[in-house]
Tab-separated table of C-alpha atoms in Angstrom:
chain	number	residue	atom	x	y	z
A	111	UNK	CA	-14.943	68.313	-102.075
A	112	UNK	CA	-12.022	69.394	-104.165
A	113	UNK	CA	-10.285	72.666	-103.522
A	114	UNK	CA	-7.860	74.684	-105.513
A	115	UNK	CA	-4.598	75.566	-104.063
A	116	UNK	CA	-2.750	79.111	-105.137
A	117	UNK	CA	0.913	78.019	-105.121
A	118	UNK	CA	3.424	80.333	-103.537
A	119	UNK	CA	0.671	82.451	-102.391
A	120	UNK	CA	3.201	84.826	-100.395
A	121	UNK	CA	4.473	86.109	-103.672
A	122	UNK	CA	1.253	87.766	-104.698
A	123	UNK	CA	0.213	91.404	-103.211
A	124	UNK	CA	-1.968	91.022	-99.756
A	125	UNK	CA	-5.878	90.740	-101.411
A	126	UNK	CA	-4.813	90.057	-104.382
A	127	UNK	CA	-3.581	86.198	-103.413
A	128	UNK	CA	-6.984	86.028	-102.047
A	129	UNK	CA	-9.053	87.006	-105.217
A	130	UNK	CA	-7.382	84.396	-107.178
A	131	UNK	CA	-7.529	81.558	-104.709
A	132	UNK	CA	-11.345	81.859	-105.216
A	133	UNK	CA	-10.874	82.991	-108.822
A	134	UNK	CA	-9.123	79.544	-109.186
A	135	UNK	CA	-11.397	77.807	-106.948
A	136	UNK	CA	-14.649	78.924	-109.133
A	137	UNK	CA	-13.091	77.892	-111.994
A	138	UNK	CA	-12.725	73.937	-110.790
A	139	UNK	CA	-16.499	74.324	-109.602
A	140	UNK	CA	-17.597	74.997	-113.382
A	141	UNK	CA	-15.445	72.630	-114.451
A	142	UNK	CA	-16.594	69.672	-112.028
A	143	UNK	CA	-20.139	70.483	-111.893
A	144	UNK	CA	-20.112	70.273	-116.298
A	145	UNK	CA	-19.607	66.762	-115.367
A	146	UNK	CA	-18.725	64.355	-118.729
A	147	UNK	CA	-18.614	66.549	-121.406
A	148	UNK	CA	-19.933	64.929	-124.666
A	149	UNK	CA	-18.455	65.118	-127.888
A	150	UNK	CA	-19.559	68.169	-129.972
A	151	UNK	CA	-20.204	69.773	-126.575
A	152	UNK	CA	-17.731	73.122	-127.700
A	153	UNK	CA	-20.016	74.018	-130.889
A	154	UNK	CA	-23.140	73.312	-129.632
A	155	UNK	CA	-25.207	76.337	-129.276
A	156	UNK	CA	-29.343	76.852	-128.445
A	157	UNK	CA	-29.922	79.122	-131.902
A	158	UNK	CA	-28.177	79.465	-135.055
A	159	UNK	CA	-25.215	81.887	-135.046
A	160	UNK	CA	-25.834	82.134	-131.359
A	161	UNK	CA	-22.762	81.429	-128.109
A	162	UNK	CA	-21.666	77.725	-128.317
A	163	UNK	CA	-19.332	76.356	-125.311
A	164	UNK	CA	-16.316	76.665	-127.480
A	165	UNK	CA	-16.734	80.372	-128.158
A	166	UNK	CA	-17.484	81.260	-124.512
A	167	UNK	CA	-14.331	79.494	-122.899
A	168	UNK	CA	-12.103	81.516	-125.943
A	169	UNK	CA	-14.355	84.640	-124.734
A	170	UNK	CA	-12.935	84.308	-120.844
A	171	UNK	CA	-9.926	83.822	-122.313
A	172	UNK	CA	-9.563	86.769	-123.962
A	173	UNK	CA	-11.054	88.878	-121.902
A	174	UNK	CA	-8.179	87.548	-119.276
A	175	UNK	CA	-6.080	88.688	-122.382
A	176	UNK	CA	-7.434	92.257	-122.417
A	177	UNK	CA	-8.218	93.230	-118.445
A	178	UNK	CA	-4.879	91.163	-117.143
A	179	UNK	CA	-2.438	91.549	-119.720
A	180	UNK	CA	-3.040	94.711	-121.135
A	181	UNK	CA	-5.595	96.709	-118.534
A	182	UNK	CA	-3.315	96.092	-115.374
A	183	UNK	CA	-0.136	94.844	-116.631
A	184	UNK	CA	0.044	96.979	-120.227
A	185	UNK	CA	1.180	93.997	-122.021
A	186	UNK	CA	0.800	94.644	-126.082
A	187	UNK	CA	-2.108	92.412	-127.409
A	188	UNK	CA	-1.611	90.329	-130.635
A	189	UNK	CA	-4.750	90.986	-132.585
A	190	UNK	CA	-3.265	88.451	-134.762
A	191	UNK	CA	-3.706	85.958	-132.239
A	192	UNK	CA	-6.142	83.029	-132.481
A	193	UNK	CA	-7.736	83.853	-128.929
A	194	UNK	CA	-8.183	87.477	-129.508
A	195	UNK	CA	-8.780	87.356	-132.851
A	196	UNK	CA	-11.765	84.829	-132.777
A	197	UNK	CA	-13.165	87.355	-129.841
A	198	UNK	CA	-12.616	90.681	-132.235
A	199	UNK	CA	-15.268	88.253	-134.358
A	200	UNK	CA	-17.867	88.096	-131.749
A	201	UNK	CA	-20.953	90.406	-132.193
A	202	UNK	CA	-21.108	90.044	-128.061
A	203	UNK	CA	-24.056	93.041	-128.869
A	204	UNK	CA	-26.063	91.566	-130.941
A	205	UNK	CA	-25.501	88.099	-129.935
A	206	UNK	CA	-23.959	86.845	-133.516
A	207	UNK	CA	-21.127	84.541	-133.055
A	208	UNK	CA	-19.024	83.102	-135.489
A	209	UNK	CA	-18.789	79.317	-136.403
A	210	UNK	CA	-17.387	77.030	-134.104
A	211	UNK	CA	-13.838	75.932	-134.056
A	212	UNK	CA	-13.869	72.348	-134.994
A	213	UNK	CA	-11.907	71.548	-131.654
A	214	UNK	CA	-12.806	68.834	-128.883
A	215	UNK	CA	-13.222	70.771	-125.882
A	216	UNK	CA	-10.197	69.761	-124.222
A	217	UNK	CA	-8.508	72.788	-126.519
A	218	UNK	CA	-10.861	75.279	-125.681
A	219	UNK	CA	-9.850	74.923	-122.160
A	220	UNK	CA	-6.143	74.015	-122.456
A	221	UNK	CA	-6.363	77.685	-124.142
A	222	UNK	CA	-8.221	79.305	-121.422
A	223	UNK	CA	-5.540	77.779	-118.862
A	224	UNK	CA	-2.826	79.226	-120.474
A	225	UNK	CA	-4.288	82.595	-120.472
A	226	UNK	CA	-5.097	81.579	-116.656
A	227	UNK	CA	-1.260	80.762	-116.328
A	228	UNK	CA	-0.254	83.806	-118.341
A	229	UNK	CA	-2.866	86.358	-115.818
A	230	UNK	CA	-1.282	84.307	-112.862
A	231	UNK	CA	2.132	85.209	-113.324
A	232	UNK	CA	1.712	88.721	-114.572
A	233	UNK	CA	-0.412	89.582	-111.083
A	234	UNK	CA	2.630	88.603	-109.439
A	235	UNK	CA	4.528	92.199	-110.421
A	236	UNK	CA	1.362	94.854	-109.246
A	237	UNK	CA	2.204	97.098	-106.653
A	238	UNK	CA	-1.134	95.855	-104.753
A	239	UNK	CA	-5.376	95.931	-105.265
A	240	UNK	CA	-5.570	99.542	-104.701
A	241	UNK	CA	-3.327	100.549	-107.772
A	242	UNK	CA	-4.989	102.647	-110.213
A	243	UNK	CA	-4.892	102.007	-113.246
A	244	UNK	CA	-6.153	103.449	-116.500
A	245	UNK	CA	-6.320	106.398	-118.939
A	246	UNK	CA	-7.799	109.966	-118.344
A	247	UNK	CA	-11.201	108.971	-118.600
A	248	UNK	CA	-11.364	105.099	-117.656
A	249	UNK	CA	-9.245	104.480	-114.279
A	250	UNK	CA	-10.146	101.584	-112.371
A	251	UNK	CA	-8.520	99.968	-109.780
A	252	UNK	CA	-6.921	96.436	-110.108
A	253	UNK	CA	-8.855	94.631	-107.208
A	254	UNK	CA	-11.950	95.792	-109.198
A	255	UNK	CA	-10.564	94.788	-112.635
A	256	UNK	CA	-9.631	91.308	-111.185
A	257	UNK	CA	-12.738	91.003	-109.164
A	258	UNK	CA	-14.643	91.551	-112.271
A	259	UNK	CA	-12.859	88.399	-114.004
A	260	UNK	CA	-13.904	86.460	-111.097
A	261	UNK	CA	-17.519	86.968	-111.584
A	262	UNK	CA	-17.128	86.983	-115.526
């Protein structure tokens, strides 16, 4: 069995390293276990207008986008952006998604690795988990917000 390794692990807050280890780790399980991925595979979806592969993996990335880079790390966030604004599209409450991207889905997930990349690095500068962060009325703190993008 394969396992992912989080490089310079000793530069990441105590907790934190250890949440993306298996963040990482769960990652290269979904990947592995997807097995040969067919083409077509990224806009196939069960119902008409409904989630296709392509869409999800662009959907983890930008939610990366928005907890990482702008919840804990208040990066600005390009609407303007390809990622984020093909999520902005989504209708994730009523299930409507917009039409696939005519990609193979070797882009879809070179995306979501750079958002990966991008969340890696930025994680690197938090004071620790236990930092709150957050307005008045939503504060959080960032071992929950990261936790939460491990099980997303």
């Amino acid at each position: 069995m394969k396992f992912w390794h989080l490089e310079n692990k000793n530069s990441y807050p105590a907790g934190i390293d250890q949440l993306l280890a298996v963040w990482q780790d769960g990652t290269r399980e979904w990947r592995d276990n997807l097995g040969e991925i067919p083409e077509g595979f990224a806009q196939w979806s069960p119902y008409e207008k409904g989630p296709h592969a392509g869409a999800i993996a662009l959907h983890m990335a930008a939610v990366e986008r928005w907890w990482i880079d702008k919840g804990i790390c208040d990066q600005t966030i390009d609407e303007n952006d390809p990622i984020i604004a093909y999520d902005l599209s989504i209708d994730l409450d009523n299930g409507i998604f917009p039409e696939p991207l005519n990609e193979p889905w070797e882009w879809f997930i070179e995306r979501l690795d750079e958002a990966r990349q991008k969340s890696i690095e930025l994680l690197r500068g938090i004071e620790g988990p236990e930092q709150v962060i957050g307005g008045e009325t939503n504060k959080y703190q960032v071992e929950g917000s990261v936790g939460h993008r491990v099980q997303h």
